[in-house]
Tab-separated table of C-alpha atoms in Angstrom:
chain	number	residue	atom	x	y	z
O	1327	UNK	CA	-3.102	-7.838	17.708
O	1328	UNK	CA	-1.803	-10.239	15.099
O	1329	UNK	CA	1.634	-11.746	15.631
O	1330	UNK	CA	4.129	-12.171	12.862
O	1331	UNK	CA	7.356	-13.851	13.996
O	1332	UNK	CA	10.383	-13.599	11.746
O	1333	UNK	CA	11.758	-17.090	12.236
O	1334	UNK	CA	14.812	-16.849	10.010
O	1335	UNK	CA	16.527	-14.665	7.468
O	1336	UNK	CA	14.867	-16.718	4.720
O	1337	UNK	CA	11.283	-15.966	5.733
O	1338	UNK	CA	8.907	-13.874	3.626
O	1339	UNK	CA	9.291	-10.969	6.060
O	1340	UNK	CA	13.056	-11.204	6.378
O	1341	UNK	CA	13.519	-7.653	5.112
O	1342	UNK	CA	12.039	-6.503	8.438
O	1343	UNK	CA	14.703	-8.261	10.515
O	1344	UNK	CA	16.525	-4.995	11.200
O	1345	UNK	CA	13.411	-3.562	12.857
O	1346	UNK	CA	13.027	-6.477	15.260
O	1347	UNK	CA	10.116	-8.823	15.838
O	1348	UNK	CA	7.968	-6.502	18.045
O	1349	UNK	CA	7.996	-3.705	15.452
O	1350	UNK	CA	7.434	-6.146	12.574
O	1351	UNK	CA	4.374	-7.524	14.368
O	1352	UNK	CA	2.931	-4.068	14.946
O	1353	UNK	CA	3.664	-3.045	11.368
O	1354	UNK	CA	1.861	-6.058	9.943
O	1355	UNK	CA	-1.092	-5.675	12.314
O	1356	UNK	CA	-1.567	-1.962	11.565
O	1357	UNK	CA	-1.366	-2.372	7.789
O	1358	UNK	CA	-3.713	-5.371	7.829
O	1359	UNK	CA	-6.331	-3.389	9.749
O	1360	UNK	CA	-6.015	-0.435	7.383
O	1361	UNK	CA	-6.266	-2.594	4.258
O	1362	UNK	CA	-9.304	-4.474	5.583
O	1363	UNK	CA	-11.104	-1.203	6.268
O	1364	UNK	CA	-10.133	0.707	3.120
O	1365	UNK	CA	-10.413	-2.011	0.471
O	1366	UNK	CA	-13.563	-3.835	1.554
O	1367	UNK	CA	-15.849	-1.592	-0.520
O	1368	UNK	CA	-13.603	-0.932	-3.528
O	1369	UNK	CA	-15.493	-2.433	-6.459
O	1370	UNK	CA	-14.301	-3.684	-9.815
O	1371	UNK	CA	-13.089	-6.883	-11.441
O	1372	UNK	CA	-9.291	-7.133	-11.196
O	1373	UNK	CA	-6.999	-6.442	-8.224
O	1374	UNK	CA	-3.285	-7.118	-7.689
O	1375	UNK	CA	-1.049	-7.018	-4.625
O	1376	UNK	CA	2.675	-6.857	-5.401
O	1377	UNK	CA	5.006	-7.761	-2.554
O	1378	UNK	CA	4.970	-8.856	1.093
O	1379	UNK	CA	2.658	-11.933	0.997
O	1380	UNK	CA	2.468	-11.934	4.820
O	1381	UNK	CA	0.083	-9.003	4.398
O	1382	UNK	CA	-3.160	-10.227	2.837
O	1383	UNK	CA	-4.384	-6.812	1.790
O	1384	UNK	CA	-7.076	-8.124	-0.567
O	1385	UNK	CA	-8.712	-10.608	1.787
O	1386	UNK	CA	-11.687	-8.317	2.555
O	1387	UNK	CA	-12.122	-7.175	-1.043
O	1388	UNK	CA	-14.860	-8.768	-3.147
O	1389	UNK	CA	-13.470	-8.456	-6.663
O	1390	UNK	CA	-13.774	-11.754	-8.590
O	1391	UNK	CA	-10.151	-11.704	-9.797
O	1392	UNK	CA	-7.484	-11.046	-7.159
O	1393	UNK	CA	-3.815	-11.888	-7.637
O	1394	UNK	CA	-0.882	-12.075	-5.240
O	1395	UNK	CA	2.219	-11.163	-7.260
O	1396	UNK	CA	5.826	-11.821	-6.269
O	1397	UNK	CA	8.398	-9.183	-7.241
O	1398	UNK	CA	11.941	-9.744	-8.457
O	1399	UNK	CA	13.443	-8.530	-5.168
O	1400	UNK	CA	11.624	-11.145	-3.075
O	1401	UNK	CA	12.863	-14.675	-2.555
O	1402	UNK	CA	10.298	-17.460	-2.694
O	1403	UNK	CA	8.844	-18.351	0.691
O	1404	UNK	CA	10.157	-21.875	1.445
O	1405	UNK	CA	7.187	-22.701	3.648
O	1406	UNK	CA	4.570	-21.258	1.297
O	1407	UNK	CA	1.401	-23.287	1.057
O	1408	UNK	CA	-0.432	-23.161	-2.292
O	1409	UNK	CA	-3.699	-23.574	-0.408
O	1410	UNK	CA	-3.125	-20.274	1.416
O	1411	UNK	CA	-3.759	-16.775	0.092
O	1412	UNK	CA	-0.080	-15.918	0.535
O	1413	UNK	CA	0.911	-18.238	-2.304
O	1414	UNK	CA	2.029	-16.051	-5.255
O	1415	UNK	CA	-0.136	-16.339	-8.373
O	1416	UNK	CA	2.391	-14.672	-10.667
O	1417	UNK	CA	6.043	-13.592	-10.561
O	1418	UNK	CA	6.987	-10.333	-12.256
O	1419	UNK	CA	9.514	-7.537	-12.496
O	1420	UNK	CA	8.270	-4.504	-10.581
O	1421	UNK	CA	9.530	-2.339	-13.460
O	1422	UNK	CA	7.643	-4.200	-16.223
O	1423	UNK	CA	4.158	-5.537	-15.509
O	1424	UNK	CA	2.591	-8.207	-17.757
O	1425	UNK	CA	-0.921	-6.718	-17.753
O	1426	UNK	CA	-2.091	-4.565	-20.680
O	1427	UNK	CA	-2.884	-0.881	-20.287
O	1428	UNK	CA	-6.132	0.048	-18.526
O	1429	UNK	CA	-6.813	-3.476	-17.262
O	1430	UNK	CA	-6.671	-3.369	-13.437
O	1431	UNK	CA	-9.107	-1.769	-11.015
O	1432	UNK	CA	-6.968	-1.878	-7.871
O	1433	UNK	CA	-3.240	-2.188	-7.115
O	1434	UNK	CA	-1.691	-2.619	-3.654
O	1435	UNK	CA	2.014	-1.882	-3.106
O	1436	UNK	CA	2.987	-2.798	0.488
O	1437	UNK	CA	6.570	-1.528	0.880
O	1438	UNK	CA	7.143	-2.337	-2.779
O	1439	UNK	CA	8.504	0.991	-4.003
O	1440	UNK	CA	11.174	1.238	-1.316
O	1441	UNK	CA	12.530	-2.194	-2.297
O	1442	UNK	CA	12.271	-1.846	-6.069
O	1443	UNK	CA	15.429	-1.039	-8.045
O	1444	UNK	CA	13.488	1.686	-9.878
O	1445	UNK	CA	10.466	2.963	-7.935
O	1446	UNK	CA	9.725	5.555	-10.640
O	1447	UNK	CA	9.384	2.821	-13.268
O	1448	UNK	CA	7.194	0.789	-10.921
O	1449	UNK	CA	4.826	3.717	-10.388
O	1450	UNK	CA	4.690	4.394	-14.120
O	1451	UNK	CA	3.666	0.786	-14.683
O	1452	UNK	CA	0.946	1.134	-12.052
O	1453	UNK	CA	-0.387	4.223	-13.827
O	1454	UNK	CA	-0.330	2.356	-17.140
O	1455	UNK	CA	-2.192	-0.774	-16.039
O	1456	UNK	CA	-4.840	0.984	-13.928
O	1457	UNK	CA	-8.133	1.880	-15.550
O	1458	UNK	CA	-9.364	5.486	-15.348
O	1459	UNK	CA	-10.582	6.026	-11.780
O	1460	UNK	CA	-8.607	2.931	-10.719
O	1461	UNK	CA	-7.076	3.046	-7.248
O	1462	UNK	CA	-3.681	2.295	-5.730
O	1463	UNK	CA	-2.825	1.732	-2.060
O	1464	UNK	CA	0.813	2.253	-1.054
O	1465	UNK	CA	2.545	1.733	2.285
O	1466	UNK	CA	6.102	2.639	3.190
O	1467	UNK	CA	8.460	3.165	6.099
O	1468	UNK	CA	8.866	6.811	7.022
O	1469	UNK	CA	12.575	7.811	6.836
O	1470	UNK	CA	11.876	10.644	9.326
O	1471	UNK	CA	10.817	8.282	12.115
O	1472	UNK	CA	12.319	5.962	14.712
O	1473	UNK	CA	11.468	2.959	12.559
O	1474	UNK	CA	12.900	4.511	9.421
O	1475	UNK	CA	16.153	5.405	11.156
O	1476	UNK	CA	16.471	1.891	12.541
O	1477	UNK	CA	15.863	0.357	9.111
O	1478	UNK	CA	18.355	2.719	7.439
O	1479	UNK	CA	21.058	1.849	9.951
O	1480	UNK	CA	20.527	-1.847	9.309
O	1481	UNK	CA	21.005	-1.296	5.587
O	1482	UNK	CA	24.552	-0.122	6.175
O	1483	UNK	CA	25.650	-3.735	6.681
O	1484	UNK	CA	25.243	-6.080	3.676
O	1485	UNK	CA	22.605	-8.681	4.410
O	1486	UNK	CA	22.093	-12.028	2.706
O	1487	UNK	CA	18.308	-12.021	3.130
O	1488	UNK	CA	17.804	-9.042	0.837
O	1489	UNK	CA	20.253	-8.538	-2.002
O	1490	UNK	CA	18.572	-5.308	-3.049
O	1491	UNK	CA	19.128	-2.557	-0.486
O	1492	UNK	CA	15.952	-0.667	0.346
O	1493	UNK	CA	15.739	3.058	-0.292
O	1494	UNK	CA	13.133	4.658	1.928
O	1495	UNK	CA	10.887	7.215	0.232
O	1496	UNK	CA	9.607	10.224	2.169
O	1497	UNK	CA	5.870	10.775	2.382
O	1498	UNK	CA	5.836	14.191	0.670
O	1499	UNK	CA	8.170	12.985	-2.053
O	1500	UNK	CA	5.830	10.118	-2.879
O	1501	UNK	CA	2.857	12.499	-2.999
O	1502	UNK	CA	4.730	14.601	-5.556
O	1503	UNK	CA	5.436	11.532	-7.698
O	1504	UNK	CA	1.786	10.549	-7.647
O	1505	UNK	CA	0.641	14.058	-8.527
O	1506	UNK	CA	2.984	14.183	-11.530
O	1507	UNK	CA	1.500	10.909	-12.804
O	1508	UNK	CA	-2.030	12.239	-12.570
O	1509	UNK	CA	-3.102	10.600	-9.308
O	1510	UNK	CA	-5.252	12.293	-6.711
O	1511	UNK	CA	-4.358	11.300	-3.148
O	1512	UNK	CA	-7.528	10.696	-1.162
O	1513	UNK	CA	-6.344	8.957	2.012
O	1514	UNK	CA	-3.174	9.629	4.020
O	1515	UNK	CA	-2.499	7.902	7.322
O	1516	UNK	CA	0.417	7.313	9.689
O	1517	UNK	CA	1.070	4.763	12.424
O	1518	UNK	CA	3.766	3.736	14.903
O	1519	UNK	CA	5.430	6.452	16.995
O	1520	UNK	CA	7.305	4.277	19.508
O	1521	UNK	CA	11.038	3.619	19.162
O	1522	UNK	CA	12.054	0.397	17.432
O	1523	UNK	CA	12.951	-1.781	20.417
O	1524	UNK	CA	13.722	-5.474	20.514
O	1525	UNK	CA	11.631	-6.124	23.639
O	1526	UNK	CA	7.862	-6.480	23.408
O	1527	UNK	CA	7.602	-5.657	27.100
O	1528	UNK	CA	9.250	-2.270	26.613
O	1529	UNK	CA	7.233	-1.619	23.472
O	1530	UNK	CA	4.052	-2.064	25.486
O	1531	UNK	CA	5.296	0.358	28.136
O	1532	UNK	CA	5.806	2.999	25.446
O	1533	UNK	CA	2.382	2.581	23.826
O	1534	UNK	CA	1.397	5.984	25.239
O	1535	UNK	CA	3.677	7.549	22.623
O	1536	UNK	CA	1.277	6.430	19.879
O	1537	UNK	CA	-1.566	8.548	21.242
O	1538	UNK	CA	0.707	11.554	21.761
O	1539	UNK	CA	2.372	11.165	18.376
O	1540	UNK	CA	-0.902	10.792	16.505
O	1541	UNK	CA	-2.101	14.081	17.994
O	1542	UNK	CA	1.017	16.270	17.958
O	1543	UNK	CA	3.423	14.936	15.317
O	1544	UNK	CA	1.499	12.566	13.005
O	1545	UNK	CA	3.887	13.031	10.089
O	1546	UNK	CA	6.660	11.403	12.170
O	1547	UNK	CA	4.883	8.026	12.357
O	1548	UNK	CA	6.978	4.964	11.562
O	1549	UNK	CA	4.805	3.857	8.638
O	1550	UNK	CA	2.604	5.802	6.233
O	1551	UNK	CA	-0.244	4.801	3.945
O	1552	UNK	CA	-1.470	6.534	0.812
O	1553	UNK	CA	-4.524	5.713	-1.275
O	1554	UNK	CA	-4.850	7.507	-4.607
O	1555	UNK	CA	-7.112	7.470	-7.658
O	1556	UNK	CA	-5.982	7.690	-11.276
O	1557	UNK	CA	-7.573	10.758	-12.832
O	1558	UNK	CA	-7.945	11.115	-16.594
O	1559	UNK	CA	-8.079	14.644	-18.105
O	1560	UNK	CA	-11.222	15.458	-20.028
O	1561	UNK	CA	-13.733	13.702	-17.762
O	1562	UNK	CA	-17.190	15.278	-17.561
O	1563	UNK	CA	-20.260	14.984	-15.350
O	1564	UNK	CA	-23.535	13.709	-16.769
O	1565	UNK	CA	-26.812	12.728	-15.186
O	1566	UNK	CA	-26.975	9.121	-14.104
O	1567	UNK	CA	-26.451	6.817	-11.191
O	1568	UNK	CA	-24.056	7.512	-8.370
O	1569	UNK	CA	-21.408	5.043	-9.523
O	1570	UNK	CA	-18.422	5.858	-11.681
O	1571	UNK	CA	-18.569	3.618	-14.732
O	1572	UNK	CA	-15.253	2.692	-16.364
O	1573	UNK	CA	-14.126	0.392	-19.135
O	1574	UNK	CA	-12.037	-2.723	-18.488
O	1575	UNK	CA	-10.672	-4.691	-21.482
O	1576	UNK	CA	-11.149	-8.042	-19.776
O	1577	UNK	CA	-14.691	-7.525	-18.538
O	1578	UNK	CA	-17.821	-5.426	-18.769
O	1579	UNK	CA	-18.102	-2.023	-17.194
O	1580	UNK	CA	-17.169	-2.023	-13.505
O	1581	UNK	CA	-18.577	0.332	-10.844
O	1582	UNK	CA	-15.939	1.918	-8.623
O	1583	UNK	CA	-16.850	3.046	-5.100
O	1584	UNK	CA	-16.892	6.770	-4.495
O	1585	UNK	CA	-14.359	8.270	-2.092
O	1586	UNK	CA	-15.355	10.459	0.799
O	1587	UNK	CA	-13.074	13.212	-0.473
O	1588	UNK	CA	-15.039	13.388	-3.730
O	1589	UNK	CA	-17.953	14.835	-1.804
O	1590	UNK	CA	-16.026	18.090	-1.658
O	1591	UNK	CA	-16.690	18.590	-5.347
O	1592	UNK	CA	-20.406	19.029	-4.637
O	1593	UNK	CA	-21.370	16.475	-7.292
O	1594	UNK	CA	-25.045	15.603	-7.480
O	1595	UNK	CA	-25.958	12.289	-5.805
O	1596	UNK	CA	-26.837	10.767	-9.150
O	1597	UNK	CA	-23.906	12.015	-11.191
O	1598	UNK	CA	-21.273	9.754	-12.738
O	1599	UNK	CA	-17.916	10.475	-14.271
O	1600	UNK	CA	-17.419	9.228	-17.775
O	1601	UNK	CA	-14.256	9.709	-19.921
O	1602	UNK	CA	-14.708	11.391	-23.268
């Protein structure tokens, strides 16, 4: 398992200080594994990750243009190396993105919404910049979990490492927001059912809770992940290849990988979706 040590309150992962180093390490490791598996076969031309540069969510993706964006609520990493993938390519306000409408194929928001001053505005911007059939991956701390409770308690005391107090968003609430914006949630996952302890030794002793929690109370996991696709009304099925073909202003047509959940629609193997 990867190790991510929060060395000081000025580090890139300083907002996780209240959870403690053992939980922060497990959080980073779990999300990195999920991103590597889910995003490796997402095709297109342009992908953006906004927030938490310690997580290199796009490292397994093969799109030719991938950007690491730094949000307004994140301080610059003092030890950032421009030769590393964690170096931000662009700085932006999470409520106003510089990309034109229908220009991005993939957006990753690792704990971005819960730290943004206006998560609704951030999601609206994501919907605007994504192409039809574009995808977004979102992770967040579950307020109905041990980790969420620990993080919420830590927010009660003003902290210098994060001027903007986080507001945790419940899993079902976020699903409702996405549905209202026309997204179809295709992947939902949870992780982390152990209490947020400061000792790695005790965390290892309680690892059995992960297996029990995943089976009996998955929705109480410490962190959740959602992957959704932007649907455009008026799409129709025509004969063709299996790929969905979409328009991108900055490049030629880009094929987007099909999701497993799309199989439920009983589409023919050689059908494509094309906007009117």
